[in-house]
PDB file of C-alpha atoms in Angstrom:
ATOM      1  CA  UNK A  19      81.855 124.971 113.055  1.00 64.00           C
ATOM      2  CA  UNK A  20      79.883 123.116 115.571  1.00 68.00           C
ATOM      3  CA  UNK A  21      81.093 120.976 118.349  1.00 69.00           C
ATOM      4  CA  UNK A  22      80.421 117.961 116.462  1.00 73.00           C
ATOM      5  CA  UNK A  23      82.062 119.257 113.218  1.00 73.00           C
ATOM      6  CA  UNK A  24      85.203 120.140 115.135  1.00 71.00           C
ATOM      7  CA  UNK A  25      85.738 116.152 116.142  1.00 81.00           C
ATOM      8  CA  UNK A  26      84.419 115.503 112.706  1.00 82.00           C
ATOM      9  CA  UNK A  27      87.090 117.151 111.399  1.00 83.00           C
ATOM     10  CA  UNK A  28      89.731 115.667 114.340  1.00 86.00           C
ATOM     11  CA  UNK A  29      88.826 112.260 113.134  1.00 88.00           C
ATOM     12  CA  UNK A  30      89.904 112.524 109.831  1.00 89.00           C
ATOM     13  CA  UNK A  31      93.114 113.905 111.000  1.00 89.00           C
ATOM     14  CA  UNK A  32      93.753 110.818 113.547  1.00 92.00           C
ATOM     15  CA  UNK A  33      92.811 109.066 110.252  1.00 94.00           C
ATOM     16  CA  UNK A  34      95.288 109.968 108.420  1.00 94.00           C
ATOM     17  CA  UNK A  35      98.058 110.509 110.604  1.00 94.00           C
ATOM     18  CA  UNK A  36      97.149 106.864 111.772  1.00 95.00           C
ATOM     19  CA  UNK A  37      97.327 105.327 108.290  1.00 96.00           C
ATOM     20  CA  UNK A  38     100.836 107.163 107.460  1.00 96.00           C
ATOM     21  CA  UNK A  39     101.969 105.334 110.830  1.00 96.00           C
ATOM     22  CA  UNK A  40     100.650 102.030 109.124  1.00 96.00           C
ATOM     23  CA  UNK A  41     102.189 102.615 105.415  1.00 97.00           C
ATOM     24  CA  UNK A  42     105.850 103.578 107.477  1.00 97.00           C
ATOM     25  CA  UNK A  43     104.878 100.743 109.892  1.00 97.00           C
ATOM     26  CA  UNK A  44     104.696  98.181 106.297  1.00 97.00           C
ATOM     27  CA  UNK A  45     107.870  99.603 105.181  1.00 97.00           C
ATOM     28  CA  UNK A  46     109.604  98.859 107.880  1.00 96.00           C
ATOM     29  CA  UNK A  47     107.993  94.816 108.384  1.00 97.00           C
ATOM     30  CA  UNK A  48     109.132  94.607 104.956  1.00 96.00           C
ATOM     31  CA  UNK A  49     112.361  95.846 105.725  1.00 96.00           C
ATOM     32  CA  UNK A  50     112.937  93.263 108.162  1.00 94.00           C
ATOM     33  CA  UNK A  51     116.432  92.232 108.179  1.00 94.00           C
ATOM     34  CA  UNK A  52     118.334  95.852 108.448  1.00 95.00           C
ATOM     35  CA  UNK A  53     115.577  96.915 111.113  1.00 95.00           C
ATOM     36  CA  UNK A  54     116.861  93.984 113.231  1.00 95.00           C
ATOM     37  CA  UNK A  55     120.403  93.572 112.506  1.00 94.00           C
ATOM     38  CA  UNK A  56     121.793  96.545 111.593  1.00 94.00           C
ATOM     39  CA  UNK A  57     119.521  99.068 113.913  1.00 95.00           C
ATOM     40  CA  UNK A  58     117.986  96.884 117.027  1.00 94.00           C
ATOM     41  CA  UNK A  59     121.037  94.712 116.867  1.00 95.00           C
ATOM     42  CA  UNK A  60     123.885  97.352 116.575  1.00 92.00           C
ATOM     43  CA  UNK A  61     124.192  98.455 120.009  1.00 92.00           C
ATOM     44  CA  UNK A  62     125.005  94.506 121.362  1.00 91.00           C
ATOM     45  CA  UNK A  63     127.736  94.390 119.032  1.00 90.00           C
ATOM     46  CA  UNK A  64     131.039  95.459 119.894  1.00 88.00           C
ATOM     47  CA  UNK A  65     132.184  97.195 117.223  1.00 88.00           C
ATOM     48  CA  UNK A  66     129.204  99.940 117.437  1.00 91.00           C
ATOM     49  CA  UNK A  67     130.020 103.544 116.746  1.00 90.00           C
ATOM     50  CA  UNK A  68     129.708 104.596 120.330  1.00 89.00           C
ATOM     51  CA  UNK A  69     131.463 101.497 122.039  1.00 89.00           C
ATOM     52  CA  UNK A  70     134.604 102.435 119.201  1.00 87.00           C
ATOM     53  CA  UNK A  71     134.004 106.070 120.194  1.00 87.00           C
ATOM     54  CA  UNK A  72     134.135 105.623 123.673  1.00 83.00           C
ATOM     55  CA  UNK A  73     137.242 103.484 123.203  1.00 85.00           C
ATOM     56  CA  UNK A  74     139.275 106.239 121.140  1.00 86.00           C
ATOM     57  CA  UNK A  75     138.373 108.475 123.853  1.00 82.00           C
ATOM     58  CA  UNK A  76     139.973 106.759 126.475  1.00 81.00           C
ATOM     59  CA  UNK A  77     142.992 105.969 124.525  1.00 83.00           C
ATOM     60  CA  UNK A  78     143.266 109.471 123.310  1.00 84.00           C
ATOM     61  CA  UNK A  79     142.880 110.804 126.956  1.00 78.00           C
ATOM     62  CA  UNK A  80     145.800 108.436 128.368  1.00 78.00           C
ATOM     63  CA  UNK A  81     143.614 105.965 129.686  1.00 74.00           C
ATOM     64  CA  UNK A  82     144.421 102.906 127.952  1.00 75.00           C
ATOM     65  CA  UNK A  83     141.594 100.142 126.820  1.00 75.00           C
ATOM     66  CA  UNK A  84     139.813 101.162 129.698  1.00 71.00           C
ATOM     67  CA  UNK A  85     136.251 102.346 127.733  1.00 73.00           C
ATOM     68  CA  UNK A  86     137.196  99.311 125.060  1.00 81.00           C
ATOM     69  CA  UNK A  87     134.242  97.182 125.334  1.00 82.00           C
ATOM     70  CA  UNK A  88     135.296  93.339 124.230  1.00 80.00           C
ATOM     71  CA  UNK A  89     132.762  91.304 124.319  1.00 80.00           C
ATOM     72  CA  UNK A  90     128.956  91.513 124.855  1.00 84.00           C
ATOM     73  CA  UNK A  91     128.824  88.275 127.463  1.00 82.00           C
ATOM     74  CA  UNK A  92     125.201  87.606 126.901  1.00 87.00           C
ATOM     75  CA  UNK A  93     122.612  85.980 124.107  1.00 89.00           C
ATOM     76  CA  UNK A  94     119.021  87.396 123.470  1.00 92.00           C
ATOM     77  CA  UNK A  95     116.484  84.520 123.153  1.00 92.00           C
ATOM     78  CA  UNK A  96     112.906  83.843 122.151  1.00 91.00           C
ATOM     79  CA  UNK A  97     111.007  81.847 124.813  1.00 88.00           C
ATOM     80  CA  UNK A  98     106.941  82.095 123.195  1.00 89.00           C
ATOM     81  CA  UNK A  99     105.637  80.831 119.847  1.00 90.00           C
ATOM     82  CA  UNK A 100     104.838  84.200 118.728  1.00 91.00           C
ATOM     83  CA  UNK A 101     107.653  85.774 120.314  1.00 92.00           C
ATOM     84  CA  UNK A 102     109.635  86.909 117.069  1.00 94.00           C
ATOM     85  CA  UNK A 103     106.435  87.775 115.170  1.00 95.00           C
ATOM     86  CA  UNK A 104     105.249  90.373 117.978  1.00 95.00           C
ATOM     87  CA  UNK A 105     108.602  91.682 118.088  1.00 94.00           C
ATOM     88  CA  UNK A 106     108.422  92.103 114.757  1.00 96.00           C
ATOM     89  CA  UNK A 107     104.901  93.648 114.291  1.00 96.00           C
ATOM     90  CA  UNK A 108     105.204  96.294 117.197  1.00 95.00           C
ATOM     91  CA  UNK A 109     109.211  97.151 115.936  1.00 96.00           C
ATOM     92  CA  UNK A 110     107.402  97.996 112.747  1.00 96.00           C
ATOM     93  CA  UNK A 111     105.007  99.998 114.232  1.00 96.00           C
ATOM     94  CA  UNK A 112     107.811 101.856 116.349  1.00 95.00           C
ATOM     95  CA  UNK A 113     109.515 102.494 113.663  1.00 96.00           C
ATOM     96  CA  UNK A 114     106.578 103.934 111.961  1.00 96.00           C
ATOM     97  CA  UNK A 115     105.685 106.331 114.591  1.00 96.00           C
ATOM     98  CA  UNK A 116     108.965 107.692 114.140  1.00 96.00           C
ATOM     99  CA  UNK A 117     109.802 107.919 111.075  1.00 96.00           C
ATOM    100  CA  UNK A 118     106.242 109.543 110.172  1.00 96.00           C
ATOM    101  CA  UNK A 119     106.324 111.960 113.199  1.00 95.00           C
ATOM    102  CA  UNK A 120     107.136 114.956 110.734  1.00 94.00           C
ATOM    103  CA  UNK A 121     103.702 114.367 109.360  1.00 94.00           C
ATOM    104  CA  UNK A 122     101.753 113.347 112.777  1.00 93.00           C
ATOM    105  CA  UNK A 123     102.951 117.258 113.805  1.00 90.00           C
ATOM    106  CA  UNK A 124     101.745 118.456 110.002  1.00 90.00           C
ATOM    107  CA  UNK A 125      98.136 116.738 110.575  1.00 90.00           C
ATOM    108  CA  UNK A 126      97.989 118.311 114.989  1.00 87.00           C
ATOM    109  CA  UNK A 127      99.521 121.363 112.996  1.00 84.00           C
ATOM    110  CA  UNK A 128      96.366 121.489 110.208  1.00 83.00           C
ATOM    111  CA  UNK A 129      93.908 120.744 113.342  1.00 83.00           C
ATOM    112  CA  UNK A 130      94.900 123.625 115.359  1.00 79.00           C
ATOM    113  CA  UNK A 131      95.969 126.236 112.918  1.00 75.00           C
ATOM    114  CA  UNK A 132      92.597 127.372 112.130  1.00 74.00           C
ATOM    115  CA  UNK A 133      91.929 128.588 115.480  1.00 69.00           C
ATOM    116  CA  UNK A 134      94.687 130.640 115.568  1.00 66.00           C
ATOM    117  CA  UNK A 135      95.332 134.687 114.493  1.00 70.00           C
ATOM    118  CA  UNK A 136      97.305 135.231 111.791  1.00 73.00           C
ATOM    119  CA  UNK A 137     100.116 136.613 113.505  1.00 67.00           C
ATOM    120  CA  UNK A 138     100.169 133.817 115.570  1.00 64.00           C
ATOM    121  CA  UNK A 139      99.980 131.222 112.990  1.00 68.00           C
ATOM    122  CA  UNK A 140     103.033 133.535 111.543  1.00 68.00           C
ATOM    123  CA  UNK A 141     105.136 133.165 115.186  1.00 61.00           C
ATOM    124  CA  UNK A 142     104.717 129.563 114.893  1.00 65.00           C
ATOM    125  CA  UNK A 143     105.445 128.794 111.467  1.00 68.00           C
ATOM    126  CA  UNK A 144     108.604 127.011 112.096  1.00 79.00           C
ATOM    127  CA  UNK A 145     106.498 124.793 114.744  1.00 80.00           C
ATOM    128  CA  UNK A 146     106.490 121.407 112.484  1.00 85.00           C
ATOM    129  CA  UNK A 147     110.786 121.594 111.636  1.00 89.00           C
ATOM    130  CA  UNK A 148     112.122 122.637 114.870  1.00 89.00           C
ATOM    131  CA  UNK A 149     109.321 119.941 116.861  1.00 91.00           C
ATOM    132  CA  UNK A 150     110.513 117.552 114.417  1.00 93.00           C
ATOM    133  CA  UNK A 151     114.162 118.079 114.621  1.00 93.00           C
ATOM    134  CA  UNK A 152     114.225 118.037 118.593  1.00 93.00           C
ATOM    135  CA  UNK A 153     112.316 114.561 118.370  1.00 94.00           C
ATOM    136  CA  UNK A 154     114.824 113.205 116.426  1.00 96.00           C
ATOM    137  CA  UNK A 155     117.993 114.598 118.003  1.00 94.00           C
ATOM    138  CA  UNK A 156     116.221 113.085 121.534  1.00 92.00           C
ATOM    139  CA  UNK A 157     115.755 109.377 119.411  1.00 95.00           C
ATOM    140  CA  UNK A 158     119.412 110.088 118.282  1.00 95.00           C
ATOM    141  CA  UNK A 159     120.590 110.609 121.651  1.00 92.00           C
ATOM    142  CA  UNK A 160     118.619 107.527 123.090  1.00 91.00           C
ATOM    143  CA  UNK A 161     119.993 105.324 120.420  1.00 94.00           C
ATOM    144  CA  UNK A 162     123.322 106.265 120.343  1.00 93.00           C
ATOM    145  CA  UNK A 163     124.101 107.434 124.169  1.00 89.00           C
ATOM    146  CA  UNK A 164     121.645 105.903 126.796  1.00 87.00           C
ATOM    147  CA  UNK A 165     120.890 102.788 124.715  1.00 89.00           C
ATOM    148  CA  UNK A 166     124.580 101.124 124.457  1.00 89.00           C
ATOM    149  CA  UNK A 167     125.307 103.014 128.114  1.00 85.00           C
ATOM    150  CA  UNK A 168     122.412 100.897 129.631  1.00 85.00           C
ATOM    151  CA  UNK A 169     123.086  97.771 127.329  1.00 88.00           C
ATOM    152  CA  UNK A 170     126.825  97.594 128.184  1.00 84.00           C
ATOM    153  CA  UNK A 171     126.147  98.055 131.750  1.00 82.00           C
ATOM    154  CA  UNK A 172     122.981  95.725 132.260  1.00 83.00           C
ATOM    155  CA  UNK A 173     124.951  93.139 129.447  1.00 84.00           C
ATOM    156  CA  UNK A 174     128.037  93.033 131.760  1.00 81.00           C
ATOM    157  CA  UNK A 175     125.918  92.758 135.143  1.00 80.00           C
ATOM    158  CA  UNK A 176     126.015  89.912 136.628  1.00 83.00           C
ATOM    159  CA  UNK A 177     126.020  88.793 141.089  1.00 84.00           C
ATOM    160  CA  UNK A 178     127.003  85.292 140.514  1.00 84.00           C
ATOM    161  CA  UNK A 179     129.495  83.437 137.942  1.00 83.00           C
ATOM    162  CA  UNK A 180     127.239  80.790 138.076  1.00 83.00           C
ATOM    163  CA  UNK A 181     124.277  82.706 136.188  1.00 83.00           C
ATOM    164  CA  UNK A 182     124.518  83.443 132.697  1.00 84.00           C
ATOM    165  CA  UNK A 183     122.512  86.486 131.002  1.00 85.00           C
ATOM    166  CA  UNK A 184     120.147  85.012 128.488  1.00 88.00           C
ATOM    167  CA  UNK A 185     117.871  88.129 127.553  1.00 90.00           C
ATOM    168  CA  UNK A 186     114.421  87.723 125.919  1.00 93.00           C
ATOM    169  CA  UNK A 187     113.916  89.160 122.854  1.00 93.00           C
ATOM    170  CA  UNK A 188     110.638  91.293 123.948  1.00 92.00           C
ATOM    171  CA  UNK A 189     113.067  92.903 127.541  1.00 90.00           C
ATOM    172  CA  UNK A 190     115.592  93.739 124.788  1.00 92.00           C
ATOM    173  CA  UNK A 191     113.372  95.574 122.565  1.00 93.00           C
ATOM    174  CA  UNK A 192     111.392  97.310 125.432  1.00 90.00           C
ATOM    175  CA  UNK A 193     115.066  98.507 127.219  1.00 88.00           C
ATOM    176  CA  UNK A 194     115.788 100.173 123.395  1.00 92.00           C
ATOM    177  CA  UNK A 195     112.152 101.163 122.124  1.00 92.00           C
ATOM    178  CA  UNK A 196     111.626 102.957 125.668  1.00 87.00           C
ATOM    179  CA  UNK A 197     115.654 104.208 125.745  1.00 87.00           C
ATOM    180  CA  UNK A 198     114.770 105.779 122.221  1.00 92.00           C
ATOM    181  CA  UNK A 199     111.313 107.215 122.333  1.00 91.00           C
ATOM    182  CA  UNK A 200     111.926 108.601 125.941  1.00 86.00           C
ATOM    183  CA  UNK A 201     114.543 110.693 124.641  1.00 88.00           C
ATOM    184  CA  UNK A 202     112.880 112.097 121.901  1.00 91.00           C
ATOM    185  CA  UNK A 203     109.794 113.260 123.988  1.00 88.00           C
ATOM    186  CA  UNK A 204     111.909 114.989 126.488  1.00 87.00           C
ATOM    187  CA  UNK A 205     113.966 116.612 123.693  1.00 90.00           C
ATOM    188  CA  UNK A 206     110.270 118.277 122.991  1.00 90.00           C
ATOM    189  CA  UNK A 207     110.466 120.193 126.489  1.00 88.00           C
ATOM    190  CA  UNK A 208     111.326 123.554 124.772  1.00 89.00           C
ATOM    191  CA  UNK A 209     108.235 122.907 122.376  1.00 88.00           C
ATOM    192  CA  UNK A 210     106.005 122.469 125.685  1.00 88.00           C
ATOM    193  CA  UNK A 211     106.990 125.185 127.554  1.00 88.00           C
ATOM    194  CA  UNK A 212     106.897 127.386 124.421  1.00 85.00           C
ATOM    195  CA  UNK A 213     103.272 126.211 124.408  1.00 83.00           C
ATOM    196  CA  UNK A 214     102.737 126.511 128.103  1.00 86.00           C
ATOM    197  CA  UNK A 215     104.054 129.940 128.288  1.00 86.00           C
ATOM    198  CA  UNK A 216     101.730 131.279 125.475  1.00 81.00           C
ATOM    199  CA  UNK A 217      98.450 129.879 127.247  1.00 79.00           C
ATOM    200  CA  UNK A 218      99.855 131.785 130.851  1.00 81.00           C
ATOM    201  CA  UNK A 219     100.735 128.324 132.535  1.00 85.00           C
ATOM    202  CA  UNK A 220     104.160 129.250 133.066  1.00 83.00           C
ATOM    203  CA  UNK A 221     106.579 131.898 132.907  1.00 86.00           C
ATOM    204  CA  UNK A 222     110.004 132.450 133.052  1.00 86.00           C
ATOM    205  CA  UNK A 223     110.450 133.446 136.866  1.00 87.00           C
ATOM    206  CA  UNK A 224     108.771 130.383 137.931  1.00 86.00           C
ATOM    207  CA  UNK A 225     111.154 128.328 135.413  1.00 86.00           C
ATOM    208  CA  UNK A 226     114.331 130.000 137.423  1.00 86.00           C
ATOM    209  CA  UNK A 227     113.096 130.054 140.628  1.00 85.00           C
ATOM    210  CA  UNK A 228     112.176 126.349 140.503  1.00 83.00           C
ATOM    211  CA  UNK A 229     115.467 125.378 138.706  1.00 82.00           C
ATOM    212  CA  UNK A 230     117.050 123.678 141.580  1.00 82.00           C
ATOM    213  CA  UNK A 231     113.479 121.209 141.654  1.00 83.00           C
ATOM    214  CA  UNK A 232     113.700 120.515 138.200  1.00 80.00           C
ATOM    215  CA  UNK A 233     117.660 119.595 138.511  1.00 79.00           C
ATOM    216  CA  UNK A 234     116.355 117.236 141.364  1.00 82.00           C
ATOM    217  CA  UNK A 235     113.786 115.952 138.935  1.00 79.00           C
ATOM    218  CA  UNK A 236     116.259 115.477 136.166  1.00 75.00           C
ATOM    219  CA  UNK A 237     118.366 113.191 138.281  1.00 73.00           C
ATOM    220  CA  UNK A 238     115.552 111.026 139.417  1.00 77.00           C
ATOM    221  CA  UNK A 239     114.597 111.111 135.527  1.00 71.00           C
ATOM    222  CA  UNK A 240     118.437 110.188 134.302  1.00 68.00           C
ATOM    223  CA  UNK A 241     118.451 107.592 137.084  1.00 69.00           C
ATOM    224  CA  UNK A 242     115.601 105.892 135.487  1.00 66.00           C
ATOM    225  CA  UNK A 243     116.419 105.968 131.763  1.00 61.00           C
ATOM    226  CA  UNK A 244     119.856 104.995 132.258  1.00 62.00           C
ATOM    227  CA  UNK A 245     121.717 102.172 134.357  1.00 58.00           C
ATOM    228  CA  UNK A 246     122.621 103.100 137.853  1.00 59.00           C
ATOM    229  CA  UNK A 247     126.480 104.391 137.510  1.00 60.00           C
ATOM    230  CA  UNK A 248     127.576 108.268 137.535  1.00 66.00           C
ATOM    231  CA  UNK A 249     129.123 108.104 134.752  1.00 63.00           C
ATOM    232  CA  UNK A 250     126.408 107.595 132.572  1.00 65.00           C
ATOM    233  CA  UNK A 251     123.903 109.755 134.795  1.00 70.00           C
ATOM    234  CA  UNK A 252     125.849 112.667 134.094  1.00 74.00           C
ATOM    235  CA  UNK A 253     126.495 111.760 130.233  1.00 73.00           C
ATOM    236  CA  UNK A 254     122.512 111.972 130.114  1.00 75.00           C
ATOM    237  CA  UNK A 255     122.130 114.852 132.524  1.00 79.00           C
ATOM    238  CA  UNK A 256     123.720 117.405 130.780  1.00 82.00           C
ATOM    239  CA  UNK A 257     122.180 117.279 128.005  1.00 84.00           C
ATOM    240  CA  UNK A 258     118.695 117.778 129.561  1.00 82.00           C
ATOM    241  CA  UNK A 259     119.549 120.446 131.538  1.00 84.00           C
ATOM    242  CA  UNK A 260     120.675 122.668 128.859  1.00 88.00           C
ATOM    243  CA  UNK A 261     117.557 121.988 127.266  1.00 88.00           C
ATOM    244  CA  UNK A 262     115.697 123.089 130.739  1.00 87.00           C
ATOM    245  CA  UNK A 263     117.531 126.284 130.149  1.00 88.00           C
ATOM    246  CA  UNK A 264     117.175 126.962 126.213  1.00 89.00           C
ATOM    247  CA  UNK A 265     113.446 126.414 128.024  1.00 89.00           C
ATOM    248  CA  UNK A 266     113.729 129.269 129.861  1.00 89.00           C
ATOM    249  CA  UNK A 267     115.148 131.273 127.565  1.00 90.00           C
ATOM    250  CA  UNK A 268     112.249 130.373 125.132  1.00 88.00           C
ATOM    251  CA  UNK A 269     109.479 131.160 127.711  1.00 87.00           C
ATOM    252  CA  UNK A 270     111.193 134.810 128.547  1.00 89.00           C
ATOM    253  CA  UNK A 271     111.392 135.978 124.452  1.00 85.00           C
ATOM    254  CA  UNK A 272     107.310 134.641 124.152  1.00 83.00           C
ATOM    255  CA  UNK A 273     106.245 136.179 127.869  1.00 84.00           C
ATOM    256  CA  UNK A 274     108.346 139.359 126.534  1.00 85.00           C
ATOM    257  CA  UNK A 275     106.716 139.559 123.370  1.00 80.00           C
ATOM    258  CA  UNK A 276     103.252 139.141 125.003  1.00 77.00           C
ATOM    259  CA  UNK A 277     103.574 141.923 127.628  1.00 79.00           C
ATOM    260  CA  UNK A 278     104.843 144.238 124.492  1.00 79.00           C
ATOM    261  CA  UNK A 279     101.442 143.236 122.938  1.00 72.00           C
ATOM    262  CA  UNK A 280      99.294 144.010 126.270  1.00 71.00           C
ATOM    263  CA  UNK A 281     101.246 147.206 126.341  1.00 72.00           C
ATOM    264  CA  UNK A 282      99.746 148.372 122.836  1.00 67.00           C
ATOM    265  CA  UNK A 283      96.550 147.501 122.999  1.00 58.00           C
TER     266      UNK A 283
END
């Protein structure tokens, strides 16, 4: 195939991964009232599954009510005309991405398959599952861990009882939408190095002999997803850095198998 045929051919799989988006995307307009109040919604109530969790914990542990969360002292407004309806278009188009992400992979997956050997197109057969399940583990994790974390602690904030929190509507979508999808890229790190170790970018070694940078770069990157206490830096930390270091184990079995291959030629 030409140069020309090859984006010919990318097109039509933009195409279609960009209409499944859109037919997810009109699902999930339609599906207005449990997108909002039972998904977006959950984490400000008090009763959500990780605010109960948390508070079990703490009881179980000996500590009292001391993770029992309340009250959510704070009210999410609209202050534009189209305020709701743009929350409400780009949700669905969140949501979309998302959900459809499985096939987005299948579509990259039908792209770039052709170019590859057949025993590498065997190696990587699993690509579209395990890509898929880390993305939604890492949207799990967002929703569920730094989402409430950042909500309870930015919720409760306050340097002044004369100032009441009265959060717009388009801050607390952008706090969750960016908590959630976030997550789910970095849960694709094992994915990319996989990827970067196969094309000679990276290799083990330098994975372990840079560790203690990446641990720095972690914290900076927990620091920013999350709200500014220890407690929930380290809940997110942890998390990440075992995935640095299934990372490394990743890159050693593909640099590994690809020295055994140099060796037999």
């Amino acid at each position: 195939m030409s140069f020309l045929d090859h984006l010919e051919e990318l097109r039509w799989h933009l195409i279609r991964a960009t209409m499944s988006i859109l037919i997810v995307a009109t699902a999930a307009f339609i599906a207005k009232d449990f997108i909002f109040d039972v998904i977006l919604f959950g984490p400000k109530k008090v009763d959500f599954f990780t605010y109960r969790l948390f508070c079990e914990l703490s009881q179980s542990l000996g500590q009292g009510n001391s993770l029992c969360i309340d009250e959510m002292p704070f009210r999410i407004q609209s202050r534009t005309m189209s305020g709701q309806f743009s929350a409400h278009l780009w949700t669905s188009i969140t949501a979309g991405f998302i959900i459809a992400f499985p096939y987005i992979l299948f579509e990259f997956w039908r792209f770039i398959s052709p170019g590859l050997k057949k025993k590498e197109r065997k190696n990587a057969r699993g690509f579209i599952f395990i890509a898929s399940l880390l993305f939604f583990t890492g949207v799990l994790f967002g929703y569920y861990i730094v989402t409430p974390l950042s909500i309870n602690f930015l919720g409760n904030y306050t340097v002044s009882n004369e100032v009441f929190n009265d959060f717009d509507l388009s801050s607390y979508i952008s706090l969750l939408r960016a908590s959630v999808l976030s997550s789910g890229l970095i849960f694709e790190l094992p994915i990319l190095i996989y990827f970067l170790t196969k094309i000679g970018i990276v290799t083990p070694q330098f994975l372990k002999s840079n560790r203690k940078f990446a641990i720095v770069l972690v914290l900076i990157l927990s620091a920013v997803i999350t709200p500014p206490d220890i407690a929930s830096q380290i809940i997110v930390t942890i998390p990440i850095l075992i995935l640095y270091e299934v990372s490394i184990f990743i890159s050693k079995v593909v640099y590994k198998r690809q020295q055994k291959e140099l060796q037999n030629v």
